[in-house]
Short mmCIF file of N, CA and C in Angstrom, two decimals:
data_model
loop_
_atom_site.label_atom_id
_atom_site.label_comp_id
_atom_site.label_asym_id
_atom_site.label_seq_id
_atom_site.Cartn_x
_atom_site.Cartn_y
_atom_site.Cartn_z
N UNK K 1 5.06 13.67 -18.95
CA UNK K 1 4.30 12.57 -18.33
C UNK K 1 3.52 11.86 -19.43
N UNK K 2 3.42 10.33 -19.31
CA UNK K 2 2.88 9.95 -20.39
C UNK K 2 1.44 9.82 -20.09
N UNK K 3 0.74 9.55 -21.35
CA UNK K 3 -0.97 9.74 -21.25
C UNK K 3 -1.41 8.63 -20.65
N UNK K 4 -0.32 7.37 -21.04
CA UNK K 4 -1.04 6.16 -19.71
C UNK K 4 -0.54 6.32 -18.00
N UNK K 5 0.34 7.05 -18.00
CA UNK K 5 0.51 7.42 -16.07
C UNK K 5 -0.49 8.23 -15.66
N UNK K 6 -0.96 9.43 -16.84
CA UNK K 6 -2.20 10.25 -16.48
C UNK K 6 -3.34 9.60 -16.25
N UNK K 7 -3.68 8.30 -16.93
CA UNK K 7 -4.74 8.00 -16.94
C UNK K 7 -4.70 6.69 -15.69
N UNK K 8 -3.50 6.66 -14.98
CA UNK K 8 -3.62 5.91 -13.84
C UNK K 8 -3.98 6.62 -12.83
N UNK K 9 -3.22 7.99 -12.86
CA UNK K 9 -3.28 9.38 -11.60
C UNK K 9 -5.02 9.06 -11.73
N UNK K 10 -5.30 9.41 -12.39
CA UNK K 10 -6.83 9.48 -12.10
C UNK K 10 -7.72 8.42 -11.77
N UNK K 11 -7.15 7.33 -12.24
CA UNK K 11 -7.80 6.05 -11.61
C UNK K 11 -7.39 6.11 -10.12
N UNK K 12 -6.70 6.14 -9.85
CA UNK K 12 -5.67 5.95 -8.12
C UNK K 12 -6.33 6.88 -7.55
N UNK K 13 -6.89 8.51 -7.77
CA UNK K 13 -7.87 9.03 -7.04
C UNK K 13 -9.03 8.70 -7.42
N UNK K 14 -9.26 7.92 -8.21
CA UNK K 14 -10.98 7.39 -8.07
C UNK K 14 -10.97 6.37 -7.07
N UNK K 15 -10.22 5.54 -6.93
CA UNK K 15 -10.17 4.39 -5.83
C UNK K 15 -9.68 4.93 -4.33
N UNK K 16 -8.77 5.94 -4.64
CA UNK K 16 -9.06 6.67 -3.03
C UNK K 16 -10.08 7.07 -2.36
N UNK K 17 -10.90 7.61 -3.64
CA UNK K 17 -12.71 7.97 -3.00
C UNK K 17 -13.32 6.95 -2.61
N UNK K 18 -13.34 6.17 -3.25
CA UNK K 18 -13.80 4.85 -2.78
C UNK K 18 -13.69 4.26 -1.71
N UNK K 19 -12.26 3.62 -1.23
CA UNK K 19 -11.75 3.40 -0.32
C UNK K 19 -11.89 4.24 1.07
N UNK K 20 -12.19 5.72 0.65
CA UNK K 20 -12.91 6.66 1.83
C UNK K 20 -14.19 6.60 2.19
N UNK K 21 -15.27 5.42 0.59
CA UNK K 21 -16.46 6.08 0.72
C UNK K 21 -17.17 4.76 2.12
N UNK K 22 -17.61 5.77 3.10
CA UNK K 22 -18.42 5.22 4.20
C UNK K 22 -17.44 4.43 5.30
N UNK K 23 -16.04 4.63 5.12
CA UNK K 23 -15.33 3.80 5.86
C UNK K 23 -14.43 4.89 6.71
N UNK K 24 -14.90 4.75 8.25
CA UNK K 24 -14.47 6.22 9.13
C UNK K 24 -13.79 5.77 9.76
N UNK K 25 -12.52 6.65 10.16
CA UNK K 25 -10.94 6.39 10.68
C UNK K 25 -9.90 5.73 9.53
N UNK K 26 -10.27 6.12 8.57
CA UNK K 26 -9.07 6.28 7.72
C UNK K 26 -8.90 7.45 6.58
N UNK K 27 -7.56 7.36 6.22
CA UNK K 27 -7.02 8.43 5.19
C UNK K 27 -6.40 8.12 4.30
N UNK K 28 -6.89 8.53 3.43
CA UNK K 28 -6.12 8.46 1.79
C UNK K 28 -5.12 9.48 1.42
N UNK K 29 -3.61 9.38 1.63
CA UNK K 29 -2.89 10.72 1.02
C UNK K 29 -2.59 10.34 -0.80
N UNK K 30 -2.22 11.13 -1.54
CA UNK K 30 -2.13 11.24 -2.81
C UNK K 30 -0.11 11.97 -2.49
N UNK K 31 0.40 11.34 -3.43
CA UNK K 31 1.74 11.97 -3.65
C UNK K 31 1.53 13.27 -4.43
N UNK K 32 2.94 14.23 -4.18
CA UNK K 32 2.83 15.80 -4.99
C UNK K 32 4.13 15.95 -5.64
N UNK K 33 4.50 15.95 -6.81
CA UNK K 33 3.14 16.21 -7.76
C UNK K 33 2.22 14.73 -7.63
N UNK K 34 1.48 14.72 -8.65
CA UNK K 34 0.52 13.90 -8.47
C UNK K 34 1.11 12.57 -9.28
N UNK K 35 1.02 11.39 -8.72
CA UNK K 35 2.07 10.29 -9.42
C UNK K 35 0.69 9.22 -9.14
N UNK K 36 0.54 7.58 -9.73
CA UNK K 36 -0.33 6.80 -10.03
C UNK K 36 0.20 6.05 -8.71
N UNK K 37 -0.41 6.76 -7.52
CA UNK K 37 -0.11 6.30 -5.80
C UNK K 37 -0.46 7.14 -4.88
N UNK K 38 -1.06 5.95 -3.83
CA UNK K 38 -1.67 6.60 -2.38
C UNK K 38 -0.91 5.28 -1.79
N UNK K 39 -1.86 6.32 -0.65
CA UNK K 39 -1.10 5.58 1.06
C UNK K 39 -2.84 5.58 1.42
N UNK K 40 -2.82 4.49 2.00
CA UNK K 40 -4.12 4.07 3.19
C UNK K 40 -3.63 3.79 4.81
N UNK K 41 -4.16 4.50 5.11
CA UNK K 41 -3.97 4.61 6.61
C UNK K 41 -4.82 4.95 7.87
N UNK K 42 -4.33 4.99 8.74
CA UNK K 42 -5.28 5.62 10.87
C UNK K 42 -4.48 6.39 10.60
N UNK K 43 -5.13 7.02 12.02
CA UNK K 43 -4.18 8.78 12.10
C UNK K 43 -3.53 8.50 13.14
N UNK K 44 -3.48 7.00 13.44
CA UNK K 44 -2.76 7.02 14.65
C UNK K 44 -1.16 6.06 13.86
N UNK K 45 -1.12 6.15 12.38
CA UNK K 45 -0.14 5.27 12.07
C UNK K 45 1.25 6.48 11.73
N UNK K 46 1.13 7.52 11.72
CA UNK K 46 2.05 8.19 11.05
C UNK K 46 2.53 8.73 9.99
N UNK K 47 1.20 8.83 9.64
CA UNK K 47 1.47 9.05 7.79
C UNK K 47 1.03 10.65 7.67
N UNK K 48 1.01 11.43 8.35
CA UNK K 48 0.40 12.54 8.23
C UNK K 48 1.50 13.43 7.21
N UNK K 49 2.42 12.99 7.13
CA UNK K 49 3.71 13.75 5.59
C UNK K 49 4.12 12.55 4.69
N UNK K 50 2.84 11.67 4.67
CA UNK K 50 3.31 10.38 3.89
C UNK K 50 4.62 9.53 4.29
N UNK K 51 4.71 9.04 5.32
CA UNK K 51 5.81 8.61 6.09
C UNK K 51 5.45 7.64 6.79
N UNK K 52 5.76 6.95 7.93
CA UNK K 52 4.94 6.88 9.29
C UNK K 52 4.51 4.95 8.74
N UNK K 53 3.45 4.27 8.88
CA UNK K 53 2.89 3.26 8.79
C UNK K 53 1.76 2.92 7.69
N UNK K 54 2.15 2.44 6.73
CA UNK K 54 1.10 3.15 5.71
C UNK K 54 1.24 1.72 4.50
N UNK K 55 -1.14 1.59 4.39
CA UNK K 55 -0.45 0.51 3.12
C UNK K 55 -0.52 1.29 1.83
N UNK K 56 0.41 1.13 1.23
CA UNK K 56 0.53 1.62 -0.09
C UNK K 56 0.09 0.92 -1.85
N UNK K 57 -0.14 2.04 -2.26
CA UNK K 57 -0.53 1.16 -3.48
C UNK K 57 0.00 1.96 -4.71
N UNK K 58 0.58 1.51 -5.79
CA UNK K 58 1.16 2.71 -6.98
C UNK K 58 1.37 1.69 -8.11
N UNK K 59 1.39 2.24 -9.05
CA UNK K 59 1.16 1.72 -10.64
C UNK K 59 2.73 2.46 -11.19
N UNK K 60 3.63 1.54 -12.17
CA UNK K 60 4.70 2.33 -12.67
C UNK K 60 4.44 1.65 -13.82
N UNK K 61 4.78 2.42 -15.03
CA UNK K 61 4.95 2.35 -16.29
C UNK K 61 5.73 1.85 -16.98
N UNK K 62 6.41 1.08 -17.77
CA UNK K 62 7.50 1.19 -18.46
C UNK K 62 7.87 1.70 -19.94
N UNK K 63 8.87 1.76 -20.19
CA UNK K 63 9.15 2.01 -21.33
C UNK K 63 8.12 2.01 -22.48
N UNK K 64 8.06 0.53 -22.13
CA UNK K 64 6.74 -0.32 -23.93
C UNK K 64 6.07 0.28 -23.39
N UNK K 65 5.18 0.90 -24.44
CA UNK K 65 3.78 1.18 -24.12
C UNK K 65 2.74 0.28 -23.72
N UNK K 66 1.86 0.64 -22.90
CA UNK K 66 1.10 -0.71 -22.56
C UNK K 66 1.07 -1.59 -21.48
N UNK K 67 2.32 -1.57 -21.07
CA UNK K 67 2.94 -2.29 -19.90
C UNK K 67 3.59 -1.71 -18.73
N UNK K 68 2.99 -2.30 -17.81
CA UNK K 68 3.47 -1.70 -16.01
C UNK K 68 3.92 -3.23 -15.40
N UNK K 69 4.14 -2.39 -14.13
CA UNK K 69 3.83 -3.11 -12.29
C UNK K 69 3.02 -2.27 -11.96
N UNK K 70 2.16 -3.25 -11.14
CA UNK K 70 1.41 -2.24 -9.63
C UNK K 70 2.15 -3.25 -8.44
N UNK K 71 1.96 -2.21 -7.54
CA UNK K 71 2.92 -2.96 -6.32
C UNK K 71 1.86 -1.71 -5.08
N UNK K 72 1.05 -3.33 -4.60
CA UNK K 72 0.61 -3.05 -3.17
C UNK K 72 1.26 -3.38 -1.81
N UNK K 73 1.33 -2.51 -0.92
CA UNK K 73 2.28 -3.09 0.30
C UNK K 73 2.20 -2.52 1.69
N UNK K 74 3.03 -2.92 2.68
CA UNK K 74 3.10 -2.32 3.79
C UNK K 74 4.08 -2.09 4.38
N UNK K 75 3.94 -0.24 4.37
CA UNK K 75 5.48 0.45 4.73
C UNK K 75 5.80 0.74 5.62
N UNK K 76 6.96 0.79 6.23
CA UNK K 76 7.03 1.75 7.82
C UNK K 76 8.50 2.56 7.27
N UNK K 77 7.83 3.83 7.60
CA UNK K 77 9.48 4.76 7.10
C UNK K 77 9.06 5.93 8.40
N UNK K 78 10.18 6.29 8.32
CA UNK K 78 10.06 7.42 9.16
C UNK K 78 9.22 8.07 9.85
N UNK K 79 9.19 8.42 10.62
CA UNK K 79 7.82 9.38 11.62
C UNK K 79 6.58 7.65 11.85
N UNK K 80 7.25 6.95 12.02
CA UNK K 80 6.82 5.79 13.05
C UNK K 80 6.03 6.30 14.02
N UNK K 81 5.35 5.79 14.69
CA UNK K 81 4.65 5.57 16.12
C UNK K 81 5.79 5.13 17.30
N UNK K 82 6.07 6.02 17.92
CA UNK K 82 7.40 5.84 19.17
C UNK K 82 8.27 5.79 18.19
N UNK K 83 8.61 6.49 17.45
CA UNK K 83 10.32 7.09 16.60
C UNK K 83 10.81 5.83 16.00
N UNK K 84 11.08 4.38 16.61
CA UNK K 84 11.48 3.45 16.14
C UNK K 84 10.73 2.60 14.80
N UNK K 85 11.42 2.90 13.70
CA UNK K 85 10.82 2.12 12.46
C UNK K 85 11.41 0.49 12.43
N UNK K 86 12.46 0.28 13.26
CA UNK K 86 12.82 -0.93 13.10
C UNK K 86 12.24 -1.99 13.53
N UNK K 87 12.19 -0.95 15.17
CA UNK K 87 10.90 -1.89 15.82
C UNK K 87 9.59 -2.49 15.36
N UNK K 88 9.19 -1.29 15.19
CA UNK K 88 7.91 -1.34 14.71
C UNK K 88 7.79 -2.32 13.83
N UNK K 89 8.34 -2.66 12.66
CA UNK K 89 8.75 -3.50 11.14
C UNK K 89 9.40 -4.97 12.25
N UNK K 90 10.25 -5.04 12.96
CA UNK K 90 10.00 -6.18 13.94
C UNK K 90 8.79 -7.15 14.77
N UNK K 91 8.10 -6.17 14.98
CA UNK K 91 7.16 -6.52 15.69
C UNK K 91 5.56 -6.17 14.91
N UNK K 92 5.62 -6.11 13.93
CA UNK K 92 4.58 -6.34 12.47
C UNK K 92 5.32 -7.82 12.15
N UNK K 93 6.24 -7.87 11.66
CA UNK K 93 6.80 -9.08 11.20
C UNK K 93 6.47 -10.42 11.94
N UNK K 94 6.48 -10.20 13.12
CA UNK K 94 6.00 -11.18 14.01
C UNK K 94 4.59 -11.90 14.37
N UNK K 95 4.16 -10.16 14.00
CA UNK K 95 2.41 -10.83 14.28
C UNK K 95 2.08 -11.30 13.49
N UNK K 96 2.40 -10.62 11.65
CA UNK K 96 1.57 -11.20 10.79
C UNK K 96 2.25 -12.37 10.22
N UNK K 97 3.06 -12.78 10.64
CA UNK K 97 3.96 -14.26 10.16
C UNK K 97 2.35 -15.44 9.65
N UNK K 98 1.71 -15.77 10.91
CA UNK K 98 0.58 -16.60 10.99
C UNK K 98 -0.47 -15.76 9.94
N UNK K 99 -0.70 -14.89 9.40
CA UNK K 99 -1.27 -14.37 8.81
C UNK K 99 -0.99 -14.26 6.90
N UNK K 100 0.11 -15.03 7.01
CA UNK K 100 0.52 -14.99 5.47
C UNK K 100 0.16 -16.05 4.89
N UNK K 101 -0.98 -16.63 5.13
CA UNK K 101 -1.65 -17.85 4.05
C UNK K 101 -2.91 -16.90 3.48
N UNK K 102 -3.70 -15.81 4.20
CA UNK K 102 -4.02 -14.33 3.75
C UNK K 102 -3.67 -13.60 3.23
N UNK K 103 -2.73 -13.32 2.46
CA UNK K 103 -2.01 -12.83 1.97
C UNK K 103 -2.36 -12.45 0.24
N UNK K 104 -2.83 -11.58 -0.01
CA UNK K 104 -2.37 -11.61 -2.23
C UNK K 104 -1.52 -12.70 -2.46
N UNK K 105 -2.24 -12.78 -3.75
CA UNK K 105 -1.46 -14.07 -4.15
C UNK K 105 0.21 -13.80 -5.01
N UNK K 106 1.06 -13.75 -4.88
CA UNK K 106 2.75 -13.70 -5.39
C UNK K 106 2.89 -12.56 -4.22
N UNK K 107 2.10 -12.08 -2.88
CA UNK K 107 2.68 -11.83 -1.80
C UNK K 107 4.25 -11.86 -1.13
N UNK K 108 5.20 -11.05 -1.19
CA UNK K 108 6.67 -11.45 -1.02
C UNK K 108 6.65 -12.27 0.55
N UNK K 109 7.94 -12.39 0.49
CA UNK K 109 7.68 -13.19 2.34
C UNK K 109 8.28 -11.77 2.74
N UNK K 110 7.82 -11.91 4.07
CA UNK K 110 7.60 -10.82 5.58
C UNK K 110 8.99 -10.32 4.78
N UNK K 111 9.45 -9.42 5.39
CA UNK K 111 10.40 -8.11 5.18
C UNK K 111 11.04 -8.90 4.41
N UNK K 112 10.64 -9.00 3.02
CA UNK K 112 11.71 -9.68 2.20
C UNK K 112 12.97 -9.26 1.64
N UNK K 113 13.12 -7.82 2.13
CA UNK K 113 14.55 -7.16 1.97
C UNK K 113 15.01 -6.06 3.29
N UNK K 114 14.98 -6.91 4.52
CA UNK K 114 15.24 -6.92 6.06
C UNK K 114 14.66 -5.69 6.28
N UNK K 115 14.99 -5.20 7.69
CA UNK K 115 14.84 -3.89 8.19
C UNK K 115 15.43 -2.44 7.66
N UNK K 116 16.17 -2.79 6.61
CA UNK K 116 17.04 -1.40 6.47
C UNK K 116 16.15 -0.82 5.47
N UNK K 117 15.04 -1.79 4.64
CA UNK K 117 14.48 -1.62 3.63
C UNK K 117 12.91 -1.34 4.39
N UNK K 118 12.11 -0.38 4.24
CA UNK K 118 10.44 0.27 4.38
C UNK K 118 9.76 -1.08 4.32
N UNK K 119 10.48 -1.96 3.62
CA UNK K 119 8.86 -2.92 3.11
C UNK K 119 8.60 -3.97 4.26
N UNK K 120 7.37 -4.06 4.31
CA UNK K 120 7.25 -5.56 5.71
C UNK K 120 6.31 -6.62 4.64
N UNK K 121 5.79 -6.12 3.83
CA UNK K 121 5.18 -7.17 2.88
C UNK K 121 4.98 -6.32 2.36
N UNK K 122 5.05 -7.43 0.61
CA UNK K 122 3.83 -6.55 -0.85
C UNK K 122 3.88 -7.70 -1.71
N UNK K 123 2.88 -7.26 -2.38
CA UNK K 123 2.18 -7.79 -3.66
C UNK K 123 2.36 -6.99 -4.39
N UNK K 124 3.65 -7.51 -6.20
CA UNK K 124 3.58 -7.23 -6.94
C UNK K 124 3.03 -8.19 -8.50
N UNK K 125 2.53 -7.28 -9.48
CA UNK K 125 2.30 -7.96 -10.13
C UNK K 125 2.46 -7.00 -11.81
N UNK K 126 2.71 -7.70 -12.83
CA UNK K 126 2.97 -7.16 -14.27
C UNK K 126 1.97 -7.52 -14.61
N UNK K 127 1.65 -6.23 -15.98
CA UNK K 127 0.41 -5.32 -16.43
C UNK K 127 0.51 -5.22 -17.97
N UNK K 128 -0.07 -5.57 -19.00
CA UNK K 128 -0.36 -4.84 -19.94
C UNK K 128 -1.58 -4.75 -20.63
N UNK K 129 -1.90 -3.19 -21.01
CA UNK K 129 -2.40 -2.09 -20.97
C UNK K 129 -3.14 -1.94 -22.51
N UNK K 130 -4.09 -2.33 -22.84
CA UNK K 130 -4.62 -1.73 -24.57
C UNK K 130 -5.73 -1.36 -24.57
N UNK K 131 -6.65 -1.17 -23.48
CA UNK K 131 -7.93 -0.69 -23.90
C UNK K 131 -8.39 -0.14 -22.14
N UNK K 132 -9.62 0.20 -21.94
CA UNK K 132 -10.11 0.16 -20.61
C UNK K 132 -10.55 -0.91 -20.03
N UNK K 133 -10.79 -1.69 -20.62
CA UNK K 133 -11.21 -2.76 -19.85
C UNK K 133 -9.91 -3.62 -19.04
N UNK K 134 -8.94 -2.94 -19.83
CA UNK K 134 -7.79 -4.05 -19.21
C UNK K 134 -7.17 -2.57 -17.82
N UNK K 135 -7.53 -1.28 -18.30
CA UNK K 135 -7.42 -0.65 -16.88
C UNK K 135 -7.90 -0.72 -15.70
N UNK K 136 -9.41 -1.59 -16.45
CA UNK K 136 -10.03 -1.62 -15.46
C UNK K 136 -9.82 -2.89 -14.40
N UNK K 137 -9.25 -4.07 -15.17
CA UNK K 137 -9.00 -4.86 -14.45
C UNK K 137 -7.52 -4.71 -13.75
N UNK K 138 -6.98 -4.03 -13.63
CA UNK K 138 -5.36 -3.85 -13.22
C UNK K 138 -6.06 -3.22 -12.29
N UNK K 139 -7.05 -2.16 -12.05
CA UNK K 139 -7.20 -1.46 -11.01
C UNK K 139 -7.96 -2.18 -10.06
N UNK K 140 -8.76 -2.91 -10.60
CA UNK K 140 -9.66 -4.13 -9.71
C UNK K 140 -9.06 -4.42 -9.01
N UNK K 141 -7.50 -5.53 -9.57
CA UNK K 141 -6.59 -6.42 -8.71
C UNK K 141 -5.73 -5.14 -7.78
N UNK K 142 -5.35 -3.82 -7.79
CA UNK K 142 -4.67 -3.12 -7.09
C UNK K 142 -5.82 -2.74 -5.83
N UNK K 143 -7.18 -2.69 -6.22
CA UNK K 143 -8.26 -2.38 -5.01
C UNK K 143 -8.52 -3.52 -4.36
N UNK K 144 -8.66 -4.31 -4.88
CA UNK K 144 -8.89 -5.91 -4.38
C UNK K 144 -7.56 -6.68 -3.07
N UNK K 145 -6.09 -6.23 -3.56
CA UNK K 145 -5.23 -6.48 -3.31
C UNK K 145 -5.12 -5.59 -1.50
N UNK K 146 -5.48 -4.59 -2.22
CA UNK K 146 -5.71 -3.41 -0.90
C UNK K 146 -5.86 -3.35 0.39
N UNK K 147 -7.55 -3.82 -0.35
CA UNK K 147 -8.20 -3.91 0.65
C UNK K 147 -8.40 -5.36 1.78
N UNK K 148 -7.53 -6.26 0.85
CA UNK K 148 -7.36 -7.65 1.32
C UNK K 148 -6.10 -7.69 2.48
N UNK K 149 -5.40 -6.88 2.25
CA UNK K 149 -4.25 -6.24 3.44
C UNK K 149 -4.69 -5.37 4.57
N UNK K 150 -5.76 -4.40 3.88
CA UNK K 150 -6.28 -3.46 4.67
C UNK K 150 -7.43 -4.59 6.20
N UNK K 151 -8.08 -5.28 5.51
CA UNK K 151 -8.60 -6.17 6.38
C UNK K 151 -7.63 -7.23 7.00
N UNK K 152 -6.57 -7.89 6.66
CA UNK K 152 -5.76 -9.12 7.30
C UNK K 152 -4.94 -8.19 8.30
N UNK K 153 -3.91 -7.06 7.73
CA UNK K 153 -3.02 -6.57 8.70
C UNK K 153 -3.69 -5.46 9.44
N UNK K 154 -4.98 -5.12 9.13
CA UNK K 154 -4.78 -3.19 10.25
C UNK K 154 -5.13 -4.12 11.80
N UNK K 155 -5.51 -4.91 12.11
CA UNK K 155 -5.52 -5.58 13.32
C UNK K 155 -3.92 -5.43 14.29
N UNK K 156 -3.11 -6.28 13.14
CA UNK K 156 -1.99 -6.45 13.75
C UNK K 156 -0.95 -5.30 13.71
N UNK K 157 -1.15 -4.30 12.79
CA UNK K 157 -0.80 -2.87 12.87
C UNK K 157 -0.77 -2.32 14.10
N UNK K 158 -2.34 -2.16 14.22
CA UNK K 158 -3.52 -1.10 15.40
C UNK K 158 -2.44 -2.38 16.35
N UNK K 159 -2.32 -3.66 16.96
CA UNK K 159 -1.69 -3.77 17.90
C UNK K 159 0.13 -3.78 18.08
N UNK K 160 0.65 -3.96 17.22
CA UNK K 160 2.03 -3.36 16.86
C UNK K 160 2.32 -2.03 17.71
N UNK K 161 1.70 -1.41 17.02
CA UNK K 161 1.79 0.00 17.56
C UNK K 161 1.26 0.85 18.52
N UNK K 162 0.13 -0.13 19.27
CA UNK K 162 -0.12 0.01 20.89
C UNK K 162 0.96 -0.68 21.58
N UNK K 163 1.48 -1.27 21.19
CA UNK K 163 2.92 -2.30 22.03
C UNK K 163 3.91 -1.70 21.91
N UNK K 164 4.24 -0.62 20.85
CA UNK K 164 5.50 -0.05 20.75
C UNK K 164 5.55 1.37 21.29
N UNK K 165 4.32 2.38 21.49
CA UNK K 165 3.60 3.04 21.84
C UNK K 165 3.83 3.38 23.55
N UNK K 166 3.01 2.38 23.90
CA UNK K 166 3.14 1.35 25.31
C UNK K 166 4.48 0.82 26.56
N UNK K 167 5.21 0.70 25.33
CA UNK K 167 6.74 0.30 25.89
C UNK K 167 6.44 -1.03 26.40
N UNK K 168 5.59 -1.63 25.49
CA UNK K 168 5.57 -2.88 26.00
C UNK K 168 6.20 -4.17 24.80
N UNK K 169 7.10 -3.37 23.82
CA UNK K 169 7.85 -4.49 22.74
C UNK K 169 8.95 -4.29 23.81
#
């Protein structure tokens, strides 16, 4: 593992604390082994094995030293709310359509690689890396990015998934 993915792992659980600190009904999972990514989520979305409805956030490295992606987003994979991930990613797609002028800025459009693919939106963006201050700002825009999803979509989530829930999609 290289010493700049280590030194993201540990940024990515400093911003999970964060993101937990004072804010009740949500959860931060961490991947195992430990990789530069969490999931933000309710316990009513499905993420309880990292699966389920979940916004995500993760940092990848490349080759050059120095240089990444972070890619924030919103997933639906398996262990859904009412078994159906397609649905569900249907009827997210729908609500937050009107909601994408909110959006991070280079935001993809709504399921920009259909239903067969987890993603219903993300924000990616390229990174390079020479000191802390520039960690610090990569991690800014990945918390910033976050939490700007975490406020526009958990509305239309939380009702997505009372409608699919419901049997009322």
């Amino acid at each position: 593992m290289s010493k700049q993915i280590e030194i993201f792992i540990v940024a990515m659980k400093e911003l999970g604390k964060r993101l937990l600190d004072g804010s009740r009904g949500w959860e931060v999972r961490f991947e195992t082994p430990p990789g530069a990514y969490l999931h933000l989520s309710k316990p009513n979305w499905g993420d309880d094995n990292m699966n389920g409805v979940h916004l995500e956030a993760y940092v990848r490295v490349t080759e050059e030293e120095g240089h990444g992606e972070a890619v924030v987003a919103l997933h639906c994979e398996r262990g859904c709310p009412g078994g159906d991930r397609k649905s569900i990613m249907i009827a997210l797609a729908g609500r937050i359509q009107s909601a994408c002028v909110e959006l991070p800025e280079g935001a993809s459009p709504i399921l920009v690689r259909g239903v067969e693919d987890c993603t219903v939106v993300e924000s990616r963006f390229a990174f390079s890396v020479s000191d802390k201050s520039d960690l610090k700002l990569v991690m800014d825009r990945v918390e910033d990015d976050l939490k700007q999803l975490q406020r526009i979509l958990t509305p239309h989530i939380d009702a997505a998934i009372e409608d699919i829930v419901s049997g009322d999609v």
